[in-house]
GROMACS .gro file of C-alpha atoms in nm:
model
  459
    1UNK     CA    1   1.102   1.805   0.635
    2UNK     CA    2   1.017   1.460   0.531
    3UNK     CA    3   0.753   1.253   0.680
    4UNK     CA    4   0.707   0.861   0.601
    5UNK     CA    5   0.367   0.715   0.658
    6UNK     CA    6   0.197   0.392   0.563
    7UNK     CA    7  -0.100   0.400   0.354
    8UNK     CA    8  -0.403   0.227   0.538
    9UNK     CA    9  -0.551   0.106   0.224
   10UNK     CA   10  -0.546   0.145  -0.161
   11UNK     CA   11  -0.887   0.294  -0.179
   12UNK     CA   12  -0.797   0.571   0.076
   13UNK     CA   13  -0.466   0.628  -0.090
   14UNK     CA   14  -0.637   0.697  -0.427
   15UNK     CA   15  -0.917   0.904  -0.291
   16UNK     CA   16  -0.675   1.115  -0.075
   17UNK     CA   17  -0.415   1.190  -0.346
   18UNK     CA   18  -0.672   1.221  -0.641
   19UNK     CA   19  -0.716   1.596  -0.555
   20UNK     CA   20  -0.594   1.871  -0.329
   21UNK     CA   21  -0.783   2.179  -0.176
   22UNK     CA   22  -0.868   2.423  -0.447
   23UNK     CA   23  -0.746   2.218  -0.734
   24UNK     CA   24  -1.031   2.108  -0.942
   25UNK     CA   25  -1.016   1.737  -1.020
   26UNK     CA   26  -1.031   1.778  -1.384
   27UNK     CA   27  -0.827   2.095  -1.427
   28UNK     CA   28  -0.515   2.139  -1.625
   29UNK     CA   29  -0.334   2.262  -1.295
   30UNK     CA   30  -0.438   1.950  -1.115
   31UNK     CA   31  -0.288   1.709  -1.391
   32UNK     CA   32   0.041   1.913  -1.407
   33UNK     CA   33   0.064   1.873  -1.015
   34UNK     CA   34   0.094   1.508  -1.024
   35UNK     CA   35   0.345   1.269  -1.213
   36UNK     CA   36   0.491   0.906  -1.236
   37UNK     CA   37   0.823   0.855  -1.104
   38UNK     CA   38   1.080   0.577  -1.072
   39UNK     CA   39   1.248   0.354  -1.322
   40UNK     CA   40   0.981   0.071  -1.234
   41UNK     CA   41   0.727   0.340  -1.375
   42UNK     CA   42   0.929   0.371  -1.697
   43UNK     CA   43   0.944  -0.001  -1.738
   44UNK     CA   44   0.546   0.016  -1.733
   45UNK     CA   45   0.527   0.271  -1.959
   46UNK     CA   46   0.376   0.508  -1.691
   47UNK     CA   47   0.481   0.877  -1.766
   48UNK     CA   48   0.331   1.205  -1.722
   49UNK     CA   49   0.034   1.288  -1.502
   50UNK     CA   50  -0.099   1.010  -1.260
   51UNK     CA   51  -0.395   0.833  -1.402
   52UNK     CA   52  -0.623   0.775  -1.122
   53UNK     CA   53  -0.748   0.424  -1.235
   54UNK     CA   54  -0.393   0.292  -1.277
   55UNK     CA   55  -0.283   0.462  -0.968
   56UNK     CA   56  -0.533   0.268  -0.753
   57UNK     CA   57  -0.431  -0.056  -0.941
   58UNK     CA   58  -0.095  -0.026  -0.860
   59UNK     CA   59  -0.164   0.056  -0.496
   60UNK     CA   60  -0.367  -0.279  -0.485
   61UNK     CA   61  -0.043  -0.464  -0.600
   62UNK     CA   62  -0.183  -0.529  -0.959
   63UNK     CA   63   0.120  -0.513  -1.210
   64UNK     CA   64  -0.032  -0.311  -1.482
   65UNK     CA   65   0.193  -0.474  -1.781
   66UNK     CA   66  -0.095  -0.689  -1.901
   67UNK     CA   67   0.036  -1.002  -1.704
   68UNK     CA   68  -0.248  -0.957  -1.464
   69UNK     CA   69   0.014  -1.062  -1.179
   70UNK     CA   70  -0.111  -0.978  -0.829
   71UNK     CA   71   0.149  -0.925  -0.568
   72UNK     CA   72   0.070  -1.004  -0.202
   73UNK     CA   73  -0.024  -1.299  -0.008
   74UNK     CA   74  -0.310  -1.500   0.059
   75UNK     CA   75  -0.526  -1.487   0.364
   76UNK     CA   76  -0.712  -1.734   0.564
   77UNK     CA   77  -1.018  -1.681   0.345
   78UNK     CA   78  -0.824  -1.696   0.045
   79UNK     CA   79  -0.835  -1.331  -0.044
   80UNK     CA   80  -0.515  -1.161  -0.151
   81UNK     CA   81  -0.377  -0.948   0.121
   82UNK     CA   82  -0.147  -0.640  -0.002
   83UNK     CA   83  -0.016  -0.341   0.166
   84UNK     CA   84  -0.026  -0.044  -0.075
   85UNK     CA   85   0.262   0.160  -0.006
   86UNK     CA   86   0.446   0.430   0.176
   87UNK     CA   87   0.390   0.806   0.157
   88UNK     CA   88   0.702   1.018   0.163
   89UNK     CA   89   0.590   1.385   0.235
   90UNK     CA   90   0.850   1.634   0.136
   91UNK     CA   91   0.752   1.978   0.269
   92UNK     CA   92   0.930   2.306   0.187
   93UNK     CA   93   1.018   2.569   0.450
   94UNK     CA   94   0.757   2.812   0.524
   95UNK     CA   95   0.972   3.100   0.377
   96UNK     CA   96   0.995   2.915   0.066
   97UNK     CA   97   0.604   2.846   0.042
   98UNK     CA   98   0.553   3.206   0.115
   99UNK     CA   99   0.776   3.320  -0.161
  100UNK     CA  100   0.607   3.076  -0.401
  101UNK     CA  101   0.267   3.095  -0.326
  102UNK     CA  102   0.231   3.447  -0.173
  103UNK     CA  103   0.498   3.600  -0.386
  104UNK     CA  104   0.401   3.422  -0.707
  105UNK     CA  105   0.732   3.280  -0.793
  106UNK     CA  106   0.641   2.982  -0.997
  107UNK     CA  107   1.007   2.905  -1.065
  108UNK     CA  108   1.016   2.787  -0.698
  109UNK     CA  109   0.763   2.520  -0.770
  110UNK     CA  110   1.000   2.365  -1.048
  111UNK     CA  111   1.312   2.401  -0.796
  112UNK     CA  112   1.091   2.207  -0.553
  113UNK     CA  113   0.993   1.921  -0.815
  114UNK     CA  114   1.341   1.886  -0.912
  115UNK     CA  115   1.456   1.831  -0.573
  116UNK     CA  116   1.193   1.569  -0.490
  117UNK     CA  117   1.294   1.410  -0.822
  118UNK     CA  118   1.657   1.388  -0.745
  119UNK     CA  119   1.586   1.270  -0.406
  120UNK     CA  120   1.347   0.993  -0.538
  121UNK     CA  121   1.627   0.890  -0.773
  122UNK     CA  122   1.874   0.869  -0.480
  123UNK     CA  123   1.605   0.651  -0.287
  124UNK     CA  124   1.592   0.426  -0.579
  125UNK     CA  125   1.962   0.366  -0.588
  126UNK     CA  126   2.038   0.354  -0.239
  127UNK     CA  127   1.729   0.257  -0.031
  128UNK     CA  128   1.471   0.079  -0.242
  129UNK     CA  129   1.508  -0.289  -0.140
  130UNK     CA  130   1.291  -0.613  -0.141
  131UNK     CA  131   1.333  -0.945   0.033
  132UNK     CA  132   1.484  -1.267  -0.129
  133UNK     CA  133   1.585  -1.607  -0.040
  134UNK     CA  134   1.968  -1.627  -0.054
  135UNK     CA  135   2.112  -1.899  -0.279
  136UNK     CA  136   2.361  -1.941  -0.045
  137UNK     CA  137   2.221  -1.971   0.282
  138UNK     CA  138   1.868  -2.019   0.209
  139UNK     CA  139   1.741  -1.741   0.442
  140UNK     CA  140   1.549  -1.436   0.339
  141UNK     CA  141   1.797  -1.124   0.274
  142UNK     CA  142   1.733  -0.752   0.195
  143UNK     CA  143   1.856  -0.697  -0.150
  144UNK     CA  144   1.874  -0.344  -0.320
  145UNK     CA  145   1.897  -0.171  -0.659
  146UNK     CA  146   1.522  -0.216  -0.702
  147UNK     CA  147   1.328  -0.011  -0.954
  148UNK     CA  148   1.040   0.176  -0.794
  149UNK     CA  149   0.685   0.273  -0.897
  150UNK     CA  150   0.581   0.625  -0.754
  151UNK     CA  151   0.321   0.865  -0.801
  152UNK     CA  152   0.406   1.236  -0.693
  153UNK     CA  153   0.141   1.480  -0.604
  154UNK     CA  154   0.229   1.855  -0.549
  155UNK     CA  155  -0.009   2.018  -0.294
  156UNK     CA  156  -0.010   2.404  -0.190
  157UNK     CA  157  -0.193   2.434   0.133
  158UNK     CA  158  -0.171   2.316   0.480
  159UNK     CA  159  -0.524   2.159   0.647
  160UNK     CA  160  -0.566   2.530   0.789
  161UNK     CA  161  -0.526   2.673   0.434
  162UNK     CA  162  -0.199   2.808   0.518
  163UNK     CA  163   0.037   2.837   0.222
  164UNK     CA  164   0.234   2.519   0.243
  165UNK     CA  165   0.430   2.388  -0.067
  166UNK     CA  166   0.467   1.986  -0.027
  167UNK     CA  167   0.460   1.676  -0.222
  168UNK     CA  168   0.333   1.344  -0.156
  169UNK     CA  169   0.552   1.083  -0.312
  170UNK     CA  170   0.341   0.758  -0.291
  171UNK     CA  171   0.574   0.459  -0.317
  172UNK     CA  172   0.394   0.162  -0.422
  173UNK     CA  173   0.473  -0.170  -0.268
  174UNK     CA  174   0.609  -0.296  -0.592
  175UNK     CA  175   0.951  -0.287  -0.706
  176UNK     CA  176   1.116  -0.471  -1.005
  177UNK     CA  177   1.436  -0.640  -0.957
  178UNK     CA  178   1.763  -0.687  -1.195
  179UNK     CA  179   1.603  -1.032  -1.298
  180UNK     CA  180   1.289  -0.848  -1.418
  181UNK     CA  181   1.055  -0.991  -1.167
  182UNK     CA  182   0.812  -0.772  -0.944
  183UNK     CA  183   0.813  -0.818  -0.582
  184UNK     CA  184   0.688  -0.630  -0.265
  185UNK     CA  185   0.907  -0.355  -0.130
  186UNK     CA  186   1.094  -0.387   0.207
  187UNK     CA  187   1.108  -0.070   0.398
  188UNK     CA  188   1.375  -0.117   0.640
  189UNK     CA  189   1.652   0.088   0.441
  190UNK     CA  190   1.395   0.355   0.392
  191UNK     CA  191   1.314   0.416   0.735
  192UNK     CA  192   1.708   0.365   0.837
  193UNK     CA  193   1.800   0.646   0.599
  194UNK     CA  194   1.507   0.908   0.651
  195UNK     CA  195   1.715   1.170   0.821
  196UNK     CA  196   1.963   1.161   0.524
  197UNK     CA  197   1.670   1.154   0.250
  198UNK     CA  198   1.507   1.440   0.432
  199UNK     CA  199   1.841   1.612   0.432
  200UNK     CA  200   1.903   1.553   0.071
  201UNK     CA  201   1.574   1.709  -0.037
  202UNK     CA  202   1.658   2.029   0.155
  203UNK     CA  203   2.023   2.053   0.007
  204UNK     CA  204   1.888   2.000  -0.326
  205UNK     CA  205   1.608   2.266  -0.283
  206UNK     CA  206   1.871   2.517  -0.111
  207UNK     CA  207   2.095   2.467  -0.431
  208UNK     CA  208   1.805   2.524  -0.669
  209UNK     CA  209   1.693   2.857  -0.473
  210UNK     CA  210   2.030   2.986  -0.469
  211UNK     CA  211   2.042   2.945  -0.830
  212UNK     CA  212   1.727   3.163  -0.859
  213UNK     CA  213   1.872   3.442  -0.681
  214UNK     CA  214   1.758   3.389  -0.319
  215UNK     CA  215   1.979   3.395  -0.035
  216UNK     CA  216   1.976   3.097   0.220
  217UNK     CA  217   1.999   3.130   0.576
  218UNK     CA  218   2.052   2.812   0.789
  219UNK     CA  219   1.821   2.827   1.100
  220UNK     CA  220   1.907   2.504   1.274
  221UNK     CA  221   2.196   2.293   1.319
  222UNK     CA  222   2.026   1.993   1.142
  223UNK     CA  223   2.028   2.186   0.801
  224UNK     CA  224   1.683   2.345   0.827
  225UNK     CA  225   1.685   2.675   0.650
  226UNK     CA  226   1.498   2.988   0.543
  227UNK     CA  227   1.496   3.228   0.250
  228UNK     CA  228   1.677   3.529   0.373
  229UNK     CA  229   1.428   3.846   0.403
  230UNK     CA  230   1.114   3.674   0.504
  231UNK     CA  231   1.052   3.787   0.874
  232UNK     CA  232   0.990   3.566   1.151
  233UNK     CA  233   0.660   3.733   1.207
  234UNK     CA  234   0.544   3.621   0.859
  235UNK     CA  235   0.669   3.273   0.913
  236UNK     CA  236   0.476   3.251   1.227
  237UNK     CA  237   0.164   3.386   1.085
  238UNK     CA  238   0.142   3.157   0.800
  239UNK     CA  239   0.244   2.852   1.035
  240UNK     CA  240  -0.086   2.776   1.230
  241UNK     CA  241  -0.095   2.407   1.137
  242UNK     CA  242   0.275   2.373   1.283
  243UNK     CA  243   0.147   2.566   1.593
  244UNK     CA  244  -0.155   2.315   1.629
  245UNK     CA  245   0.099   2.019   1.610
  246UNK     CA  246   0.326   2.191   1.864
  247UNK     CA  247   0.071   2.254   2.124
  248UNK     CA  248  -0.072   1.890   2.085
  249UNK     CA  249   0.283   1.757   2.149
  250UNK     CA  250   0.325   1.991   2.447
  251UNK     CA  251  -0.004   1.903   2.577
  252UNK     CA  252   0.116   1.557   2.591
  253UNK     CA  253   0.453   1.578   2.687
  254UNK     CA  254   0.606   1.467   2.362
  255UNK     CA  255   0.868   1.725   2.324
  256UNK     CA  256   0.952   1.910   2.015
  257UNK     CA  257   0.842   1.804   1.663
  258UNK     CA  258   1.181   1.859   1.526
  259UNK     CA  259   1.335   1.614   1.781
  260UNK     CA  260   1.039   1.358   1.754
  261UNK     CA  261   0.951   1.321   1.391
  262UNK     CA  262   0.742   0.984   1.429
  263UNK     CA  263   0.536   1.158   1.728
  264UNK     CA  264   0.490   1.456   1.538
  265UNK     CA  265   0.319   1.274   1.237
  266UNK     CA  266   0.087   1.106   1.504
  267UNK     CA  267  -0.009   1.455   1.645
  268UNK     CA  268  -0.072   1.586   1.279
  269UNK     CA  269  -0.307   1.304   1.230
  270UNK     CA  270  -0.483   1.362   1.563
  271UNK     CA  271  -0.534   1.727   1.513
  272UNK     CA  272  -0.587   1.766   1.133
  273UNK     CA  273  -0.900   1.921   1.015
  274UNK     CA  274  -1.115   1.799   0.718
  275UNK     CA  275  -1.011   1.911   0.382
  276UNK     CA  276  -1.168   2.208   0.234
  277UNK     CA  277  -1.225   2.349  -0.103
  278UNK     CA  278  -1.167   2.701  -0.174
  279UNK     CA  279  -1.129   2.933  -0.487
  280UNK     CA  280  -0.769   2.924  -0.585
  281UNK     CA  281  -0.747   3.299  -0.653
  282UNK     CA  282  -0.987   3.401  -0.342
  283UNK     CA  283  -0.734   3.208  -0.121
  284UNK     CA  284  -0.426   3.405  -0.294
  285UNK     CA  285  -0.569   3.733  -0.222
  286UNK     CA  286  -0.637   3.662   0.134
  287UNK     CA  287  -0.269   3.570   0.171
  288UNK     CA  288  -0.145   3.873  -0.014
  289UNK     CA  289  -0.355   4.071   0.222
  290UNK     CA  290  -0.250   3.894   0.517
  291UNK     CA  291   0.105   3.970   0.438
  292UNK     CA  292   0.050   4.342   0.369
  293UNK     CA  293  -0.099   4.361   0.727
  294UNK     CA  294   0.206   4.208   0.858
  295UNK     CA  295   0.429   4.479   0.654
  296UNK     CA  296   0.579   4.221   0.428
  297UNK     CA  297   0.623   4.279   0.045
  298UNK     CA  298   0.635   3.910  -0.090
  299UNK     CA  299   0.632   4.006  -0.457
  300UNK     CA  300   0.902   4.261  -0.363
  301UNK     CA  301   1.115   3.978  -0.231
  302UNK     CA  302   1.068   3.784  -0.540
  303UNK     CA  303   1.126   4.080  -0.768
  304UNK     CA  304   1.475   4.136  -0.592
  305UNK     CA  305   1.539   3.751  -0.658
  306UNK     CA  306   1.438   3.783  -1.028
  307UNK     CA  307   1.682   4.075  -1.054
  308UNK     CA  308   1.990   3.906  -0.887
  309UNK     CA  309   1.916   3.607  -1.123
  310UNK     CA  310   1.935   3.833  -1.428
  311UNK     CA  311   2.254   4.010  -1.331
  312UNK     CA  312   2.510   3.996  -1.604
  313UNK     CA  313   2.786   3.746  -1.577
  314UNK     CA  314   2.603   3.528  -1.309
  315UNK     CA  315   2.684   3.174  -1.331
  316UNK     CA  316   2.332   3.044  -1.281
  317UNK     CA  317   2.463   2.658  -1.280
  318UNK     CA  318   2.725   2.721  -1.007
  319UNK     CA  319   2.694   2.569  -0.658
  320UNK     CA  320   2.624   2.816  -0.391
  321UNK     CA  321   2.943   2.897  -0.200
  322UNK     CA  322   2.956   2.810   0.189
  323UNK     CA  323   2.850   3.090   0.407
  324UNK     CA  324   3.120   3.317   0.554
  325UNK     CA  325   3.316   3.229   0.844
  326UNK     CA  326   3.291   2.853   0.760
  327UNK     CA  327   3.626   2.836   0.595
  328UNK     CA  328   3.886   2.578   0.723
  329UNK     CA  329   3.864   2.237   0.840
  330UNK     CA  330   3.841   2.179   1.205
  331UNK     CA  331   4.029   1.890   1.354
  332UNK     CA  332   3.812   1.614   1.476
  333UNK     CA  333   3.783   1.562   1.826
  334UNK     CA  334   3.771   1.197   1.829
  335UNK     CA  335   3.558   0.991   2.070
  336UNK     CA  336   3.691   0.677   2.292
  337UNK     CA  337   3.612   0.345   2.167
  338UNK     CA  338   3.304   0.162   2.219
  339UNK     CA  339   3.243  -0.209   2.341
  340UNK     CA  340   3.053  -0.268   2.005
  341UNK     CA  341   3.352  -0.187   1.785
  342UNK     CA  342   3.577  -0.406   2.003
  343UNK     CA  343   3.338  -0.702   1.973
  344UNK     CA  344   3.320  -0.638   1.610
  345UNK     CA  345   3.695  -0.621   1.577
  346UNK     CA  346   3.728  -0.940   1.769
  347UNK     CA  347   3.499  -1.125   1.579
  348UNK     CA  348   3.660  -1.009   1.250
  349UNK     CA  349   4.016  -1.092   1.380
  350UNK     CA  350   4.138  -0.767   1.277
  351UNK     CA  351   4.522  -0.734   1.264
  352UNK     CA  352   4.659  -0.553   1.575
  353UNK     CA  353   4.962  -0.379   1.408
  354UNK     CA  354   4.781  -0.081   1.277
  355UNK     CA  355   4.923   0.281   1.349
  356UNK     CA  356   4.892   0.408   1.724
  357UNK     CA  357   4.752   0.725   1.625
  358UNK     CA  358   4.499   0.852   1.395
  359UNK     CA  359   4.592   1.012   1.065
  360UNK     CA  360   4.524   1.362   1.081
  361UNK     CA  361   4.263   1.495   0.828
  362UNK     CA  362   4.515   1.770   0.717
  363UNK     CA  363   4.848   1.568   0.732
  364UNK     CA  364   4.821   1.503   0.347
  365UNK     CA  365   4.622   1.803   0.253
  366UNK     CA  366   4.758   2.048  -0.007
  367UNK     CA  367   4.826   2.432   0.054
  368UNK     CA  368   4.499   2.469  -0.154
  369UNK     CA  369   4.198   2.577   0.015
  370UNK     CA  370   3.973   2.280   0.103
  371UNK     CA  371   3.675   2.218  -0.144
  372UNK     CA  372   3.333   2.261   0.010
  373UNK     CA  373   3.289   1.906   0.021
  374UNK     CA  374   3.581   1.838   0.212
  375UNK     CA  375   3.529   2.103   0.445
  376UNK     CA  376   3.150   1.987   0.498
  377UNK     CA  377   3.264   1.625   0.565
  378UNK     CA  378   3.538   1.730   0.805
  379UNK     CA  379   3.289   1.922   1.017
  380UNK     CA  380   3.041   1.646   1.020
  381UNK     CA  381   3.324   1.407   1.123
  382UNK     CA  382   3.410   1.649   1.407
  383UNK     CA  383   3.060   1.694   1.504
  384UNK     CA  384   2.991   1.322   1.503
  385UNK     CA  385   3.284   1.183   1.644
  386UNK     CA  386   3.269   1.414   1.972
  387UNK     CA  387   2.962   1.186   2.075
  388UNK     CA  388   3.006   0.850   1.904
  389UNK     CA  389   3.323   0.612   1.844
  390UNK     CA  390   3.107   0.454   1.564
  391UNK     CA  391   2.824   0.633   1.356
  392UNK     CA  392   2.605   0.540   1.054
  393UNK     CA  393   2.745   0.645   0.721
  394UNK     CA  394   2.409   0.816   0.652
  395UNK     CA  395   2.448   1.020   0.952
  396UNK     CA  396   2.787   1.130   0.834
  397UNK     CA  397   2.642   1.220   0.491
  398UNK     CA  398   2.350   1.398   0.652
  399UNK     CA  399   2.551   1.612   0.868
  400UNK     CA  400   2.779   1.702   0.581
  401UNK     CA  401   2.485   1.811   0.391
  402UNK     CA  402   2.368   2.021   0.676
  403UNK     CA  403   2.684   2.198   0.724
  404UNK     CA  404   2.598   2.448   0.458
  405UNK     CA  405   2.264   2.387   0.298
  406UNK     CA  406   2.292   2.363  -0.076
  407UNK     CA  407   2.670   2.413  -0.073
  408UNK     CA  408   2.772   2.034  -0.145
  409UNK     CA  409   2.589   1.768  -0.369
  410UNK     CA  410   2.552   1.426  -0.194
  411UNK     CA  411   2.775   1.262  -0.480
  412UNK     CA  412   3.046   1.505  -0.374
  413UNK     CA  413   2.999   1.422  -0.008
  414UNK     CA  414   2.993   1.054  -0.095
  415UNK     CA  415   3.317   1.084  -0.294
  416UNK     CA  416   3.485   1.277  -0.013
  417UNK     CA  417   3.391   0.984   0.222
  418UNK     CA  418   3.513   0.740   0.003
  419UNK     CA  419   3.841   0.914  -0.031
  420UNK     CA  420   3.873   0.929   0.337
  421UNK     CA  421   3.836   0.549   0.362
  422UNK     CA  422   4.079   0.473   0.106
  423UNK     CA  423   4.348   0.707   0.290
  424UNK     CA  424   4.281   0.518   0.622
  425UNK     CA  425   4.138   0.806   0.793
  426UNK     CA  426   3.794   0.632   0.822
  427UNK     CA  427   3.731   0.248   0.850
  428UNK     CA  428   3.392   0.068   0.766
  429UNK     CA  429   3.263  -0.131   1.070
  430UNK     CA  430   3.044  -0.433   1.046
  431UNK     CA  431   2.816  -0.414   1.341
  432UNK     CA  432   2.546  -0.663   1.364
  433UNK     CA  433   2.194  -0.511   1.334
  434UNK     CA  434   2.335  -0.161   1.248
  435UNK     CA  435   2.338   0.002   0.881
  436UNK     CA  436   2.664   0.053   0.735
  437UNK     CA  437   2.880   0.217   0.998
  438UNK     CA  438   3.207   0.392   1.010
  439UNK     CA  439   3.503   0.479   1.264
  440UNK     CA  440   3.775   0.700   1.264
  441UNK     CA  441   4.154   0.575   1.271
  442UNK     CA  442   4.184   0.698   1.615
  443UNK     CA  443   3.929   0.498   1.735
  444UNK     CA  444   4.028   0.187   1.540
  445UNK     CA  445   4.388   0.230   1.707
  446UNK     CA  446   4.251   0.251   2.034
  447UNK     CA  447   4.018  -0.054   1.986
  448UNK     CA  448   4.340  -0.255   1.848
  449UNK     CA  449   4.486  -0.173   2.177
  450UNK     CA  450   4.211  -0.272   2.388
  451UNK     CA  451   4.169  -0.620   2.191
  452UNK     CA  452   4.547  -0.675   2.241
  453UNK     CA  453   4.529  -0.638   2.607
  454UNK     CA  454   4.214  -0.858   2.588
  455UNK     CA  455   4.394  -1.119   2.427
  456UNK     CA  456   4.704  -1.098   2.638
  457UNK     CA  457   4.479  -1.138   2.945
  458UNK     CA  458   4.286  -1.428   2.795
  459UNK     CA  459   4.600  -1.604   2.708
   0.00000   0.00000   0.00000
């Protein structure tokens, strides 16, 4: 799960993320649970555990490169106004938290850290933007490929002291462009890609867990999953915080948290308790007794995974295979055209001599079984095109990763989508106000016919 929230102030951010629960402020465990991230941080020489003083300076917009440069704008009284940044919270599925923290599998903490790091690297390449004046039009425009500065803080508990492995990745409102200049960050792309970013984290985590010997069970169509062997009653018993949020949303008629992530974040803020300090060993003992009372052997689950991991001949670097019953590519059921697409085609003056029918996804396929990436993208294409004539590229990628969590890397899905575009099965569509969008060949053919009829009538 991924939530994105704005930091109210630099001081609030610095004090909140400086420590967590039963981590002692100056302990080695606390230091190891934080780290700098991003190419911008590297440019500034920020490596290893996060230093609180430097972190606060970064949130205040002060570039720690010796230049004393201050980002922000001047207010009416001459003071510098600067928004500190965004908090991206990556939360592991509850069964993963149970295996890591109740079962004591420290390897999972490393897999979680790697998943967060891989996701932040993708964000930096595809979602980190700033605003600059275009030399051609003189208007402000969003520019990508910005180097980010982030502090990551891994925490172990929910506000109710349930086991909850999660990381706060605090993206400072400070990015460096290709020209070497530091500017504030534009967040439009970050929010537009939130669904894909959350799915990317889950996919990377699922792949890492599979390599550690765990079996993954997809629990929801959107790609959420759990570790096989963790009973539902254990997940429910260790999810008291989630139950509070769901109850608060139900009482206000806001629906389910999974369907309304923004409202779920608000409900979480309204219902959260104050942080409490507790002895680490004591808390783990409480968790283990609670699991035993439920008849669940968390340590046994971990031992079985470790045994599978150590099996002779096991390829620990291999990607997990798609689940049984998912082999074969469904033929996309393509939706009818939309007015937006027709408008975009008229504005672009697209030619009307395209093919009358869509190119079948399997028409040029070889006799060899489809790759996991081609199968996942075909499934995602069929799923999305049943409802929409035009869909966001990020939604297609998110659906492909959700098909079988951990089976396909995002780079593989991106290459498969690019191949479909090259083959003419998918077309990039420029719709004002929308992120990068795609349409199927059949939809484009139908819209060509619509545009032809419109032009004939106009003539």
